[in-house]
XYZ file of C-alpha atoms in Angstrom:
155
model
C 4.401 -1.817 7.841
C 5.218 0.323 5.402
C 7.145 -2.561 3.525
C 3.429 -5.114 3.976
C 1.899 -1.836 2.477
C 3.626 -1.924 -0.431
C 3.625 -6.027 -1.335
C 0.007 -6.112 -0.886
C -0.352 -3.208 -3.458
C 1.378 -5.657 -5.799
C -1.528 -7.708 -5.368
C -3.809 -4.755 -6.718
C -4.745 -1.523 -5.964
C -9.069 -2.623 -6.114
C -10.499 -3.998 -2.710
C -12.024 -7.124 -5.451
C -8.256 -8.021 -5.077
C -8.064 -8.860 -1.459
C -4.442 -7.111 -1.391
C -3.802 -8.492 2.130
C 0.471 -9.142 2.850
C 2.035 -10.669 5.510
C 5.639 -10.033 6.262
C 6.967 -12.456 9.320
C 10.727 -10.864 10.799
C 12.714 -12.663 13.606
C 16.202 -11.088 14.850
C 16.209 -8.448 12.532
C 15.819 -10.889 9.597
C 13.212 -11.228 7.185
C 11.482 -15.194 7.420
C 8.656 -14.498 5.256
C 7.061 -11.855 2.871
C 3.450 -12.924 1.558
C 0.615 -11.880 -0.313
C -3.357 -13.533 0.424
C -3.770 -16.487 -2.452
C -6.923 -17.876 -1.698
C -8.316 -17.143 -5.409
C -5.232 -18.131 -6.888
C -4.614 -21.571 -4.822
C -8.435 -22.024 -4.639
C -7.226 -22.599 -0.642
C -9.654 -21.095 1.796
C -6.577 -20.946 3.897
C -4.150 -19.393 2.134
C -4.656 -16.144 3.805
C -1.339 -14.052 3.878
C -0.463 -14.222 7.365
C -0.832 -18.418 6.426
C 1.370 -18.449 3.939
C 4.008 -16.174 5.661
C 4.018 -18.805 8.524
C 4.301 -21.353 5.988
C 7.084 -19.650 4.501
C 8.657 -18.714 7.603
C 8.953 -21.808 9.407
C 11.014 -23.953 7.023
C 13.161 -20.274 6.138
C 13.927 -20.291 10.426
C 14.477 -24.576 10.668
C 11.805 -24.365 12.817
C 8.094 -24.268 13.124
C 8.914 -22.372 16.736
C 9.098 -19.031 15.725
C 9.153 -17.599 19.273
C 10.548 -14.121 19.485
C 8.936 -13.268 15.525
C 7.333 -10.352 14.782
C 4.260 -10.712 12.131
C 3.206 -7.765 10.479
C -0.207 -7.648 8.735
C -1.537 -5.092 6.634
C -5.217 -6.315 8.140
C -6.118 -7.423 11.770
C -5.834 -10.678 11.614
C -8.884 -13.071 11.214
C -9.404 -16.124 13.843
C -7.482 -18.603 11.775
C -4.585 -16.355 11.481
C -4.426 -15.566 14.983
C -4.980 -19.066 16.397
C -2.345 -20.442 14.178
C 0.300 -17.172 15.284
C -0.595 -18.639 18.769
C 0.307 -21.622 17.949
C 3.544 -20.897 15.721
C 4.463 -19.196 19.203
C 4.905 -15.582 16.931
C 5.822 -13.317 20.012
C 4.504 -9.913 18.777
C 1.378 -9.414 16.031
C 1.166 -5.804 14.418
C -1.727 -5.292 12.470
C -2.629 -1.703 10.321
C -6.701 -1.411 9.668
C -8.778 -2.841 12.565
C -12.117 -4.988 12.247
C -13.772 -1.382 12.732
C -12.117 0.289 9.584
C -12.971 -2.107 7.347
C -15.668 -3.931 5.595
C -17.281 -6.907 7.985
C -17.168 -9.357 5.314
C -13.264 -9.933 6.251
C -14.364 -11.400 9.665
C -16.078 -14.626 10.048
C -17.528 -13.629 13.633
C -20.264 -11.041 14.477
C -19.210 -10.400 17.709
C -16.078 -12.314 18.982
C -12.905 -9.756 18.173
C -9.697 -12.010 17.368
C -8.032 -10.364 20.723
C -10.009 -12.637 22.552
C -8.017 -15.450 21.444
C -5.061 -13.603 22.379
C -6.441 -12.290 25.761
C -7.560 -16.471 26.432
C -4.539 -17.947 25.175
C -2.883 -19.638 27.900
C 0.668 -18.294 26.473
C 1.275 -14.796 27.865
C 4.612 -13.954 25.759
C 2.151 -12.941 22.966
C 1.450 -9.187 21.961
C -0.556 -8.041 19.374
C -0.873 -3.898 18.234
C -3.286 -2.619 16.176
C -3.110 0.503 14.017
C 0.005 0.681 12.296
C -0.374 3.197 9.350
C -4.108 2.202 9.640
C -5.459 4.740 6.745
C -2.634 3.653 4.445
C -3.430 0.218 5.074
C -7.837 0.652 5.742
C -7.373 2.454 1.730
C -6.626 -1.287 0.850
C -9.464 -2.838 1.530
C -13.284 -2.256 1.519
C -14.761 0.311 3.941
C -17.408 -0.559 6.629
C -20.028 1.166 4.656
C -19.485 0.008 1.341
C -22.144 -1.424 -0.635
C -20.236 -4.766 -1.546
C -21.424 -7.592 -3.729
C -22.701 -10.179 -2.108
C -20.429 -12.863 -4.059
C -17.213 -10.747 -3.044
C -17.974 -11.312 0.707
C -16.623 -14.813 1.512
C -18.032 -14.723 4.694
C -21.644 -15.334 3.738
């Protein structure tokens, strides 16, 4: 974690700068080692933990990356998670939680992203939460912060 820590710093060291990594490691080898681009791609989807897949899969030969560990400096949001489901990633760590952070990085009120993990019919996923979560929660907005309403791309 300590290595996501330090690639999303290269991002920026303001919250504005949604310094969200990704780092995706199978085997003891690194597939993957992303930063969120969504500004710069103008891609909605081009969350970190997105483009580490996308990274990852054509680095492995295979869009099967069963057995990978993904390591994300932020719980992942729905998208991310439903697509590590689907990439078959076997093990999600994650540092700040939906509770140490700002809400606008969610797109859900109430459903947590370990629902989809808890529903999914695949039971050879794990995801852990709170892996160096201050160093990584100091990234990002806190819950109470008074945030502008055009940073918060969940309105």
């Amino acid at each position: 974690m300590g290595k996501a820590i330090a690639l999303a710093r290269t991002k920026g060291t303001d919250p504005s700068d949604t310094p969200i990594a990704a780092i995706i490691v199978l085997d003891g080898k690194l597939l993957a080692s992303t930063v969120n681009q969504t500004e710069e791609l103008n891609d909605a989807t081009a969350h970190a933990e997105i483009m580490a897949m996308r990274t990852a899969g054509p680095e492995h030969g295979d869009m099967d990356l069963r057995g990978a560990t993904l390591y994300s400096t932020l719980q992942p949001c729905g998208m991310c998670t439903m697509a590590s489901i689907w990439v078959k990633i076997g093990r999600i760590i994650f540092g700040a939680g939906r509770d140490e952070v700002h809400r606008m990085y969610f797109e859900d009120r109430h459903l947590d992203t370990m629902d989809f993990v808890r529903d999914a019919w695949r039971d050879d996923l794990v995801i852990e939460g709170g892996c160096l979560p201050d160093e990584c929660a100091s990234l990002y907005y806190r819950p109470d912060d008074d945030v502008p309403e055009q940073e918060q791309g969940n309105l």
